[in-house]
Short mmCIF file of N, CA and C in Angstrom, two decimals:
data_model
loop_
_atom_site.label_atom_id
_atom_site.label_comp_id
_atom_site.label_asym_id
_atom_site.label_seq_id
_atom_site.Cartn_x
_atom_site.Cartn_y
_atom_site.Cartn_z
N MET A 44 0.83 -1.19 0.00
CA MET A 44 0.00 0.00 0.00
C MET A 44 0.87 1.25 0.00
N PRO A 45 1.70 1.45 -1.00
CA PRO A 45 2.57 2.63 -1.01
C PRO A 45 1.81 3.95 -1.10
N ILE A 46 0.69 3.98 -1.84
CA ILE A 46 -0.11 5.20 -1.95
C ILE A 46 -1.50 4.86 -1.45
N SER A 47 -1.84 5.39 -0.28
CA SER A 47 -3.11 5.09 0.36
C SER A 47 -4.28 5.67 -0.44
N GLU A 48 -5.43 5.06 -0.28
CA GLU A 48 -6.64 5.53 -0.97
C GLU A 48 -7.07 6.92 -0.52
N ASP A 49 -6.63 7.38 0.66
CA ASP A 49 -7.05 8.68 1.16
C ASP A 49 -6.15 9.83 0.70
N VAL A 50 -5.19 9.56 -0.15
CA VAL A 50 -4.32 10.60 -0.71
C VAL A 50 -5.09 11.34 -1.81
N GLN A 51 -5.04 12.67 -1.75
CA GLN A 51 -5.68 13.49 -2.77
C GLN A 51 -4.60 13.96 -3.75
N LEU A 52 -4.65 13.44 -4.96
CA LEU A 52 -3.66 13.80 -5.98
C LEU A 52 -4.26 14.78 -6.97
N GLY A 53 -3.56 15.89 -7.21
CA GLY A 53 -3.99 16.85 -8.23
C GLY A 53 -3.77 16.28 -9.62
N GLN A 54 -4.12 17.05 -10.62
CA GLN A 54 -3.94 16.62 -12.00
C GLN A 54 -2.46 16.57 -12.37
N ASN A 55 -2.13 15.58 -13.17
CA ASN A 55 -0.78 15.44 -13.73
C ASN A 55 0.33 15.34 -12.69
N VAL A 56 0.01 14.76 -11.52
CA VAL A 56 1.06 14.47 -10.53
C VAL A 56 1.88 13.32 -11.08
N LYS A 57 3.20 13.42 -10.98
CA LYS A 57 4.10 12.38 -11.47
C LYS A 57 4.81 11.76 -10.28
N ILE A 58 4.54 10.47 -10.05
CA ILE A 58 5.23 9.69 -9.01
C ILE A 58 6.04 8.65 -9.75
N PHE A 59 7.34 8.81 -9.76
CA PHE A 59 8.21 8.05 -10.64
C PHE A 59 8.19 6.55 -10.37
N HIS A 60 8.11 6.16 -9.11
CA HIS A 60 8.04 4.74 -8.75
C HIS A 60 6.99 4.58 -7.66
N PRO A 61 5.70 4.51 -8.04
CA PRO A 61 4.64 4.49 -7.04
C PRO A 61 4.75 3.34 -6.04
N GLU A 62 5.40 2.25 -6.44
CA GLU A 62 5.55 1.13 -5.52
C GLU A 62 6.67 1.37 -4.50
N LEU A 63 7.41 2.46 -4.65
CA LEU A 63 8.55 2.75 -3.77
C LEU A 63 8.41 4.07 -3.03
N VAL A 64 7.17 4.48 -2.78
CA VAL A 64 6.90 5.65 -1.95
C VAL A 64 5.91 5.25 -0.87
N ASN A 65 5.75 6.11 0.13
CA ASN A 65 4.76 5.89 1.18
C ASN A 65 4.01 7.19 1.39
N LEU A 66 2.83 7.27 0.82
CA LEU A 66 1.99 8.46 0.91
C LEU A 66 0.67 8.07 1.56
N TYR A 67 0.26 8.81 2.58
CA TYR A 67 -1.03 8.53 3.21
C TYR A 67 -1.61 9.80 3.82
N GLY A 68 -2.91 9.99 3.61
CA GLY A 68 -3.64 11.09 4.23
C GLY A 68 -3.18 12.47 3.86
N CYS A 69 -2.49 12.63 2.75
CA CYS A 69 -1.93 13.92 2.35
C CYS A 69 -2.63 14.45 1.10
N LYS A 70 -2.35 15.71 0.78
CA LYS A 70 -2.91 16.35 -0.41
C LYS A 70 -1.74 16.85 -1.25
N ILE A 71 -1.71 16.44 -2.53
CA ILE A 71 -0.62 16.78 -3.43
C ILE A 71 -1.19 17.62 -4.58
N GLY A 72 -0.61 18.78 -4.83
CA GLY A 72 -1.10 19.70 -5.85
C GLY A 72 -0.75 19.29 -7.27
N HIS A 73 -1.41 19.95 -8.21
CA HIS A 73 -1.25 19.69 -9.64
C HIS A 73 0.21 19.76 -10.08
N GLU A 74 0.57 18.86 -10.98
CA GLU A 74 1.87 18.85 -11.68
C GLU A 74 3.07 18.68 -10.76
N THR A 75 2.85 18.20 -9.55
CA THR A 75 3.95 17.94 -8.63
C THR A 75 4.65 16.64 -9.01
N LYS A 76 5.96 16.59 -8.77
CA LYS A 76 6.77 15.40 -9.06
C LYS A 76 7.33 14.86 -7.75
N ILE A 77 7.19 13.54 -7.57
CA ILE A 77 7.64 12.89 -6.34
C ILE A 77 8.58 11.75 -6.69
N GLY A 78 9.78 11.81 -6.13
CA GLY A 78 10.81 10.82 -6.41
C GLY A 78 10.65 9.55 -5.59
N THR A 79 11.57 8.64 -5.81
CA THR A 79 11.60 7.33 -5.17
C THR A 79 11.95 7.45 -3.69
N PHE A 80 11.40 6.55 -2.89
CA PHE A 80 11.68 6.45 -1.46
C PHE A 80 11.33 7.72 -0.69
N VAL A 81 10.23 8.35 -1.07
CA VAL A 81 9.70 9.53 -0.38
C VAL A 81 8.55 9.08 0.51
N GLU A 82 8.50 9.61 1.73
CA GLU A 82 7.33 9.41 2.59
C GLU A 82 6.69 10.76 2.84
N ILE A 83 5.37 10.82 2.64
CA ILE A 83 4.59 12.01 2.95
C ILE A 83 3.43 11.56 3.83
N GLN A 84 3.39 12.09 5.05
CA GLN A 84 2.44 11.62 6.05
C GLN A 84 1.10 12.35 5.99
N LYS A 85 0.19 11.88 6.85
CA LYS A 85 -1.15 12.44 6.91
C LYS A 85 -1.12 13.92 7.25
N ASN A 86 -2.11 14.62 6.73
CA ASN A 86 -2.33 16.05 6.98
C ASN A 86 -1.24 16.96 6.40
N VAL A 87 -0.38 16.44 5.56
CA VAL A 87 0.58 17.28 4.84
C VAL A 87 -0.12 17.84 3.60
N VAL A 88 0.15 19.10 3.31
CA VAL A 88 -0.37 19.73 2.10
C VAL A 88 0.83 20.15 1.26
N VAL A 89 0.87 19.65 0.02
CA VAL A 89 1.92 19.99 -0.93
C VAL A 89 1.27 20.75 -2.07
N GLY A 90 1.81 21.90 -2.44
CA GLY A 90 1.23 22.74 -3.48
C GLY A 90 1.45 22.21 -4.88
N ALA A 91 1.20 23.07 -5.84
CA ALA A 91 1.32 22.74 -7.26
C ALA A 91 2.75 22.96 -7.75
N ARG A 92 3.14 22.14 -8.72
CA ARG A 92 4.44 22.26 -9.39
C ARG A 92 5.61 22.22 -8.41
N VAL A 93 5.49 21.35 -7.42
CA VAL A 93 6.55 21.11 -6.43
C VAL A 93 7.35 19.91 -6.90
N LYS A 94 8.65 19.93 -6.64
CA LYS A 94 9.49 18.77 -6.93
C LYS A 94 10.05 18.26 -5.61
N ILE A 95 9.74 17.00 -5.30
CA ILE A 95 10.23 16.35 -4.09
C ILE A 95 11.15 15.22 -4.53
N SER A 96 12.43 15.38 -4.26
CA SER A 96 13.43 14.41 -4.71
C SER A 96 13.49 13.20 -3.79
N SER A 97 14.18 12.17 -4.25
CA SER A 97 14.23 10.88 -3.57
C SER A 97 14.72 10.98 -2.13
N HIS A 98 14.27 10.02 -1.34
CA HIS A 98 14.71 9.80 0.04
C HIS A 98 14.33 10.93 1.00
N SER A 99 13.33 11.73 0.66
CA SER A 99 12.89 12.81 1.53
C SER A 99 11.73 12.35 2.41
N PHE A 100 11.63 12.96 3.59
CA PHE A 100 10.61 12.61 4.57
C PHE A 100 9.86 13.88 4.95
N ILE A 101 8.56 13.88 4.69
CA ILE A 101 7.72 15.04 5.00
C ILE A 101 6.66 14.58 5.99
N CYS A 102 6.81 15.01 7.22
CA CYS A 102 5.95 14.51 8.29
C CYS A 102 4.70 15.37 8.48
N GLU A 103 3.78 14.80 9.24
CA GLU A 103 2.55 15.51 9.57
C GLU A 103 2.87 16.88 10.13
N GLY A 104 2.08 17.88 9.73
CA GLY A 104 2.27 19.24 10.21
C GLY A 104 2.97 20.15 9.23
N VAL A 105 3.43 19.60 8.10
CA VAL A 105 4.17 20.39 7.11
C VAL A 105 3.23 20.85 6.00
N THR A 106 3.35 22.11 5.63
CA THR A 106 2.67 22.67 4.47
C THR A 106 3.73 23.22 3.53
N ILE A 107 3.67 22.80 2.28
CA ILE A 107 4.61 23.24 1.26
C ILE A 107 3.81 23.96 0.18
N GLU A 108 4.10 25.23 -0.04
CA GLU A 108 3.37 26.00 -1.04
C GLU A 108 3.86 25.66 -2.45
N ASP A 109 3.34 26.36 -3.45
CA ASP A 109 3.62 26.09 -4.86
C ASP A 109 5.09 26.34 -5.25
N GLU A 110 5.55 25.58 -6.23
CA GLU A 110 6.82 25.78 -6.93
C GLU A 110 8.04 25.68 -6.04
N VAL A 111 7.96 24.84 -5.03
CA VAL A 111 9.07 24.59 -4.10
C VAL A 111 9.86 23.40 -4.60
N ILE A 112 11.16 23.39 -4.36
CA ILE A 112 11.97 22.19 -4.60
C ILE A 112 12.49 21.68 -3.27
N ILE A 113 12.26 20.40 -3.06
CA ILE A 113 12.80 19.67 -1.91
C ILE A 113 13.82 18.70 -2.50
N ALA A 114 15.10 18.96 -2.26
CA ALA A 114 16.15 18.13 -2.86
C ALA A 114 16.25 16.78 -2.13
N HIS A 115 17.18 15.97 -2.53
CA HIS A 115 17.34 14.60 -2.03
C HIS A 115 17.61 14.57 -0.54
N GLY A 116 16.92 13.65 0.14
CA GLY A 116 17.22 13.36 1.54
C GLY A 116 16.85 14.44 2.53
N VAL A 117 15.92 15.32 2.20
CA VAL A 117 15.50 16.36 3.15
C VAL A 117 14.60 15.74 4.21
N MET A 118 14.81 16.12 5.47
CA MET A 118 14.06 15.59 6.60
C MET A 118 13.35 16.72 7.33
N PHE A 119 12.04 16.58 7.47
CA PHE A 119 11.25 17.49 8.30
C PHE A 119 10.97 16.80 9.62
N THR A 120 10.83 17.58 10.70
CA THR A 120 10.47 17.04 12.00
C THR A 120 9.24 17.78 12.51
N ASN A 121 8.52 17.16 13.45
CA ASN A 121 7.32 17.82 13.98
C ASN A 121 7.23 17.72 15.50
N ASP A 122 8.34 17.44 16.16
CA ASP A 122 8.35 17.28 17.61
C ASP A 122 9.72 17.74 18.12
N LEU A 123 9.73 18.68 19.05
CA LEU A 123 11.00 19.17 19.57
C LEU A 123 11.63 18.25 20.61
N TYR A 124 10.81 17.46 21.30
CA TYR A 124 11.29 16.58 22.37
C TYR A 124 10.69 15.19 22.18
N PRO A 125 11.09 14.47 21.14
CA PRO A 125 10.46 13.17 20.87
C PRO A 125 10.82 12.12 21.92
N ARG A 126 9.83 11.34 22.26
CA ARG A 126 10.00 10.22 23.17
C ARG A 126 9.11 9.08 22.69
N ALA A 127 9.56 7.85 22.84
CA ALA A 127 8.77 6.69 22.44
C ALA A 127 7.71 6.34 23.48
N THR A 128 8.00 6.67 24.76
CA THR A 128 7.09 6.28 25.84
C THR A 128 6.74 7.47 26.72
N ASN A 129 5.65 7.31 27.45
CA ASN A 129 5.24 8.29 28.47
C ASN A 129 6.05 8.05 29.74
N GLU A 130 5.89 8.93 30.73
CA GLU A 130 6.61 8.80 32.00
C GLU A 130 6.37 7.45 32.68
N ASP A 131 5.16 6.87 32.49
CA ASP A 131 4.84 5.59 33.12
C ASP A 131 5.36 4.39 32.31
N GLY A 132 6.07 4.64 31.21
CA GLY A 132 6.62 3.57 30.40
C GLY A 132 5.70 3.07 29.30
N SER A 133 4.47 3.56 29.25
CA SER A 133 3.54 3.14 28.20
C SER A 133 3.93 3.80 26.87
N LEU A 134 3.68 3.07 25.78
CA LEU A 134 3.98 3.62 24.46
C LEU A 134 3.13 4.85 24.19
N LYS A 135 3.73 5.86 23.61
CA LYS A 135 2.98 7.06 23.24
C LYS A 135 2.05 6.74 22.07
N THR A 136 0.92 7.44 22.05
CA THR A 136 -0.02 7.37 20.94
C THR A 136 -0.20 8.78 20.39
N ASP A 137 -0.99 8.92 19.33
CA ASP A 137 -1.24 10.24 18.76
C ASP A 137 -1.78 11.22 19.80
N ALA A 138 -2.51 10.72 20.78
CA ALA A 138 -3.11 11.57 21.80
C ALA A 138 -2.08 12.12 22.80
N ASP A 139 -0.86 11.59 22.78
CA ASP A 139 0.14 11.95 23.78
C ASP A 139 1.06 13.11 23.39
N TRP A 140 0.89 13.65 22.19
CA TRP A 140 1.71 14.80 21.84
C TRP A 140 1.00 15.70 20.85
N GLU A 141 1.51 16.91 20.77
CA GLU A 141 0.99 17.91 19.85
C GLU A 141 1.89 17.94 18.62
N THR A 142 1.28 17.87 17.45
CA THR A 142 2.05 17.96 16.21
C THR A 142 2.40 19.43 15.98
N LEU A 143 3.67 19.71 15.85
CA LEU A 143 4.13 21.08 15.59
C LEU A 143 4.20 21.29 14.08
N THR A 144 3.95 22.49 13.63
CA THR A 144 3.82 22.76 12.20
C THR A 144 5.04 23.45 11.61
N THR A 145 5.14 23.33 10.29
CA THR A 145 6.19 23.97 9.50
C THR A 145 5.56 24.46 8.20
N LEU A 146 5.98 25.64 7.74
CA LEU A 146 5.49 26.20 6.49
C LEU A 146 6.67 26.50 5.58
N VAL A 147 6.60 25.98 4.36
CA VAL A 147 7.59 26.30 3.33
C VAL A 147 6.86 27.13 2.28
N LYS A 148 7.25 28.39 2.15
CA LYS A 148 6.53 29.30 1.26
C LYS A 148 6.95 29.14 -0.20
N ARG A 149 6.15 29.73 -1.05
CA ARG A 149 6.26 29.64 -2.51
C ARG A 149 7.69 29.87 -3.02
N ARG A 150 8.09 28.98 -3.92
CA ARG A 150 9.35 29.06 -4.66
C ARG A 150 10.61 28.90 -3.80
N ALA A 151 10.46 28.43 -2.58
CA ALA A 151 11.64 28.17 -1.75
C ALA A 151 12.37 26.95 -2.29
N SER A 152 13.66 26.86 -1.97
CA SER A 152 14.50 25.73 -2.37
C SER A 152 15.20 25.19 -1.12
N ILE A 153 15.06 23.88 -0.91
CA ILE A 153 15.70 23.25 0.24
C ILE A 153 16.69 22.22 -0.27
N GLY A 154 17.97 22.41 0.07
CA GLY A 154 19.05 21.60 -0.44
C GLY A 154 19.12 20.21 0.16
N SER A 155 19.84 19.34 -0.52
CA SER A 155 19.98 17.93 -0.11
C SER A 155 20.43 17.80 1.33
N ASN A 156 19.82 16.83 2.00
CA ASN A 156 20.17 16.46 3.37
C ASN A 156 19.96 17.55 4.40
N ALA A 157 19.17 18.56 4.08
CA ALA A 157 18.81 19.56 5.09
C ALA A 157 17.83 18.94 6.07
N THR A 158 17.89 19.41 7.30
CA THR A 158 16.94 19.01 8.33
C THR A 158 16.20 20.25 8.79
N ILE A 159 14.86 20.15 8.81
CA ILE A 159 14.03 21.30 9.15
C ILE A 159 13.31 20.99 10.46
N LEU A 160 13.63 21.73 11.51
CA LEU A 160 12.94 21.56 12.78
C LEU A 160 11.54 22.16 12.70
N PRO A 161 10.65 21.78 13.64
CA PRO A 161 9.28 22.30 13.57
C PRO A 161 9.17 23.73 14.06
N ARG A 162 7.98 24.29 13.87
CA ARG A 162 7.68 25.68 14.23
C ARG A 162 8.52 26.65 13.41
N ILE A 163 8.80 26.27 12.17
CA ILE A 163 9.65 27.06 11.29
C ILE A 163 8.84 27.51 10.08
N THR A 164 9.11 28.73 9.63
CA THR A 164 8.63 29.19 8.33
C THR A 164 9.84 29.45 7.47
N ILE A 165 9.87 28.84 6.30
CA ILE A 165 10.91 29.11 5.32
C ILE A 165 10.28 30.05 4.30
N GLY A 166 10.85 31.22 4.15
CA GLY A 166 10.24 32.29 3.39
C GLY A 166 10.19 32.08 1.89
N GLU A 167 9.39 32.92 1.25
CA GLU A 167 9.23 32.88 -0.20
C GLU A 167 10.58 33.12 -0.88
N ASN A 168 10.88 32.28 -1.88
CA ASN A 168 12.12 32.37 -2.67
C ASN A 168 13.39 32.16 -1.85
N ALA A 169 13.28 31.71 -0.63
CA ALA A 169 14.46 31.46 0.20
C ALA A 169 15.18 30.22 -0.29
N ILE A 170 16.47 30.13 0.04
CA ILE A 170 17.28 28.96 -0.30
C ILE A 170 17.92 28.43 0.99
N VAL A 171 17.72 27.14 1.24
CA VAL A 171 18.36 26.45 2.37
C VAL A 171 19.46 25.59 1.77
N GLY A 172 20.69 25.82 2.19
CA GLY A 172 21.83 25.09 1.65
C GLY A 172 21.82 23.62 2.03
N ALA A 173 22.51 22.83 1.24
CA ALA A 173 22.64 21.39 1.49
C ALA A 173 23.24 21.15 2.87
N GLY A 174 22.65 20.22 3.60
CA GLY A 174 23.17 19.84 4.90
C GLY A 174 22.84 20.78 6.04
N ALA A 175 22.12 21.85 5.76
CA ALA A 175 21.78 22.81 6.81
C ALA A 175 20.82 22.20 7.81
N VAL A 176 20.89 22.69 9.04
CA VAL A 176 19.91 22.34 10.06
C VAL A 176 19.19 23.64 10.42
N VAL A 177 17.92 23.71 10.01
CA VAL A 177 17.16 24.95 10.16
C VAL A 177 16.44 24.93 11.51
N THR A 178 16.86 25.85 12.40
CA THR A 178 16.32 25.91 13.75
C THR A 178 15.49 27.17 14.00
N HIS A 179 15.52 28.11 13.04
CA HIS A 179 14.77 29.37 13.15
C HIS A 179 14.15 29.71 11.80
N ASP A 180 13.17 30.61 11.84
CA ASP A 180 12.54 31.05 10.60
C ASP A 180 13.58 31.58 9.62
N VAL A 181 13.31 31.36 8.34
CA VAL A 181 14.16 31.86 7.26
C VAL A 181 13.37 32.95 6.55
N PRO A 182 13.88 34.18 6.49
CA PRO A 182 13.13 35.27 5.85
C PRO A 182 12.98 35.05 4.34
N ASP A 183 12.00 35.72 3.75
CA ASP A 183 11.86 35.72 2.30
C ASP A 183 13.19 36.11 1.66
N TYR A 184 13.56 35.44 0.60
CA TYR A 184 14.74 35.71 -0.23
C TYR A 184 16.09 35.44 0.45
N ALA A 185 16.08 34.97 1.68
CA ALA A 185 17.35 34.71 2.38
C ALA A 185 17.98 33.42 1.87
N ILE A 186 19.30 33.38 1.92
CA ILE A 186 20.07 32.18 1.67
C ILE A 186 20.67 31.79 3.02
N VAL A 187 20.38 30.55 3.46
CA VAL A 187 20.91 30.09 4.74
C VAL A 187 21.71 28.82 4.52
N ALA A 188 22.71 28.62 5.39
CA ALA A 188 23.55 27.42 5.32
C ALA A 188 24.14 27.18 6.70
N GLY A 189 24.60 25.95 6.92
CA GLY A 189 25.32 25.63 8.14
C GLY A 189 24.49 24.93 9.19
N VAL A 190 25.19 24.65 10.32
CA VAL A 190 24.58 23.97 11.44
C VAL A 190 24.92 24.77 12.69
N PRO A 191 23.97 25.48 13.28
CA PRO A 191 22.64 25.72 12.75
C PRO A 191 22.68 26.67 11.55
N ALA A 192 21.63 26.65 10.77
CA ALA A 192 21.58 27.49 9.57
C ALA A 192 21.59 28.97 9.94
N ARG A 193 22.41 29.71 9.20
CA ARG A 193 22.50 31.16 9.39
C ARG A 193 22.42 31.83 8.03
N ILE A 194 21.95 33.06 8.03
CA ILE A 194 21.82 33.80 6.78
C ILE A 194 23.21 34.11 6.24
N ILE A 195 23.44 33.74 4.97
CA ILE A 195 24.73 34.02 4.33
C ILE A 195 24.56 34.86 3.06
N GLY A 196 23.33 35.18 2.72
CA GLY A 196 23.13 35.98 1.52
C GLY A 196 21.66 36.25 1.26
N ASP A 197 21.44 36.91 0.12
CA ASP A 197 20.09 37.30 -0.30
C ASP A 197 19.95 36.94 -1.77
N VAL A 198 18.91 36.21 -2.11
CA VAL A 198 18.69 35.76 -3.49
C VAL A 198 18.65 36.94 -4.45
N ARG A 199 18.11 38.07 -4.02
CA ARG A 199 17.95 39.24 -4.90
C ARG A 199 19.28 39.89 -5.25
N GLN A 200 20.35 39.56 -4.54
CA GLN A 200 21.65 40.16 -4.81
C GLN A 200 22.56 39.25 -5.60
N ARG A 201 22.00 38.22 -6.19
CA ARG A 201 22.81 37.28 -6.98
C ARG A 201 22.61 37.52 -8.43
#
């Protein structure tokens, strides 16, 4: 069941290897392309004309606007203090934590192997460098890189 029946696919969505993805409970916009070994979880919204490259993980709580590129191996997170069990040792369930959200605005670019922490907004036309760990909001048009990611430039000045 790589693509669940509850996935809403827009027109002309291209999933290169449908048997090698895991999509469930998400909404994918028109003309979006999804690479191999991508997981997109429930309640994720992906806009139109987005490219999601192989080995990327998009967890619940993420919204990606139109014309964004998610390069290879990008990881989103939705919990700042993850734990498998509660204080009493019982396994956590969906009821035991709050899903934190992330917004990637229109035309942003996220480089390979970047990690995006929750409660983050990545601004319109912003660029996140490969391998960056994004711990704070990224302004519109900013170029960020490093661990933690810091502003190193402005797209408009290139």
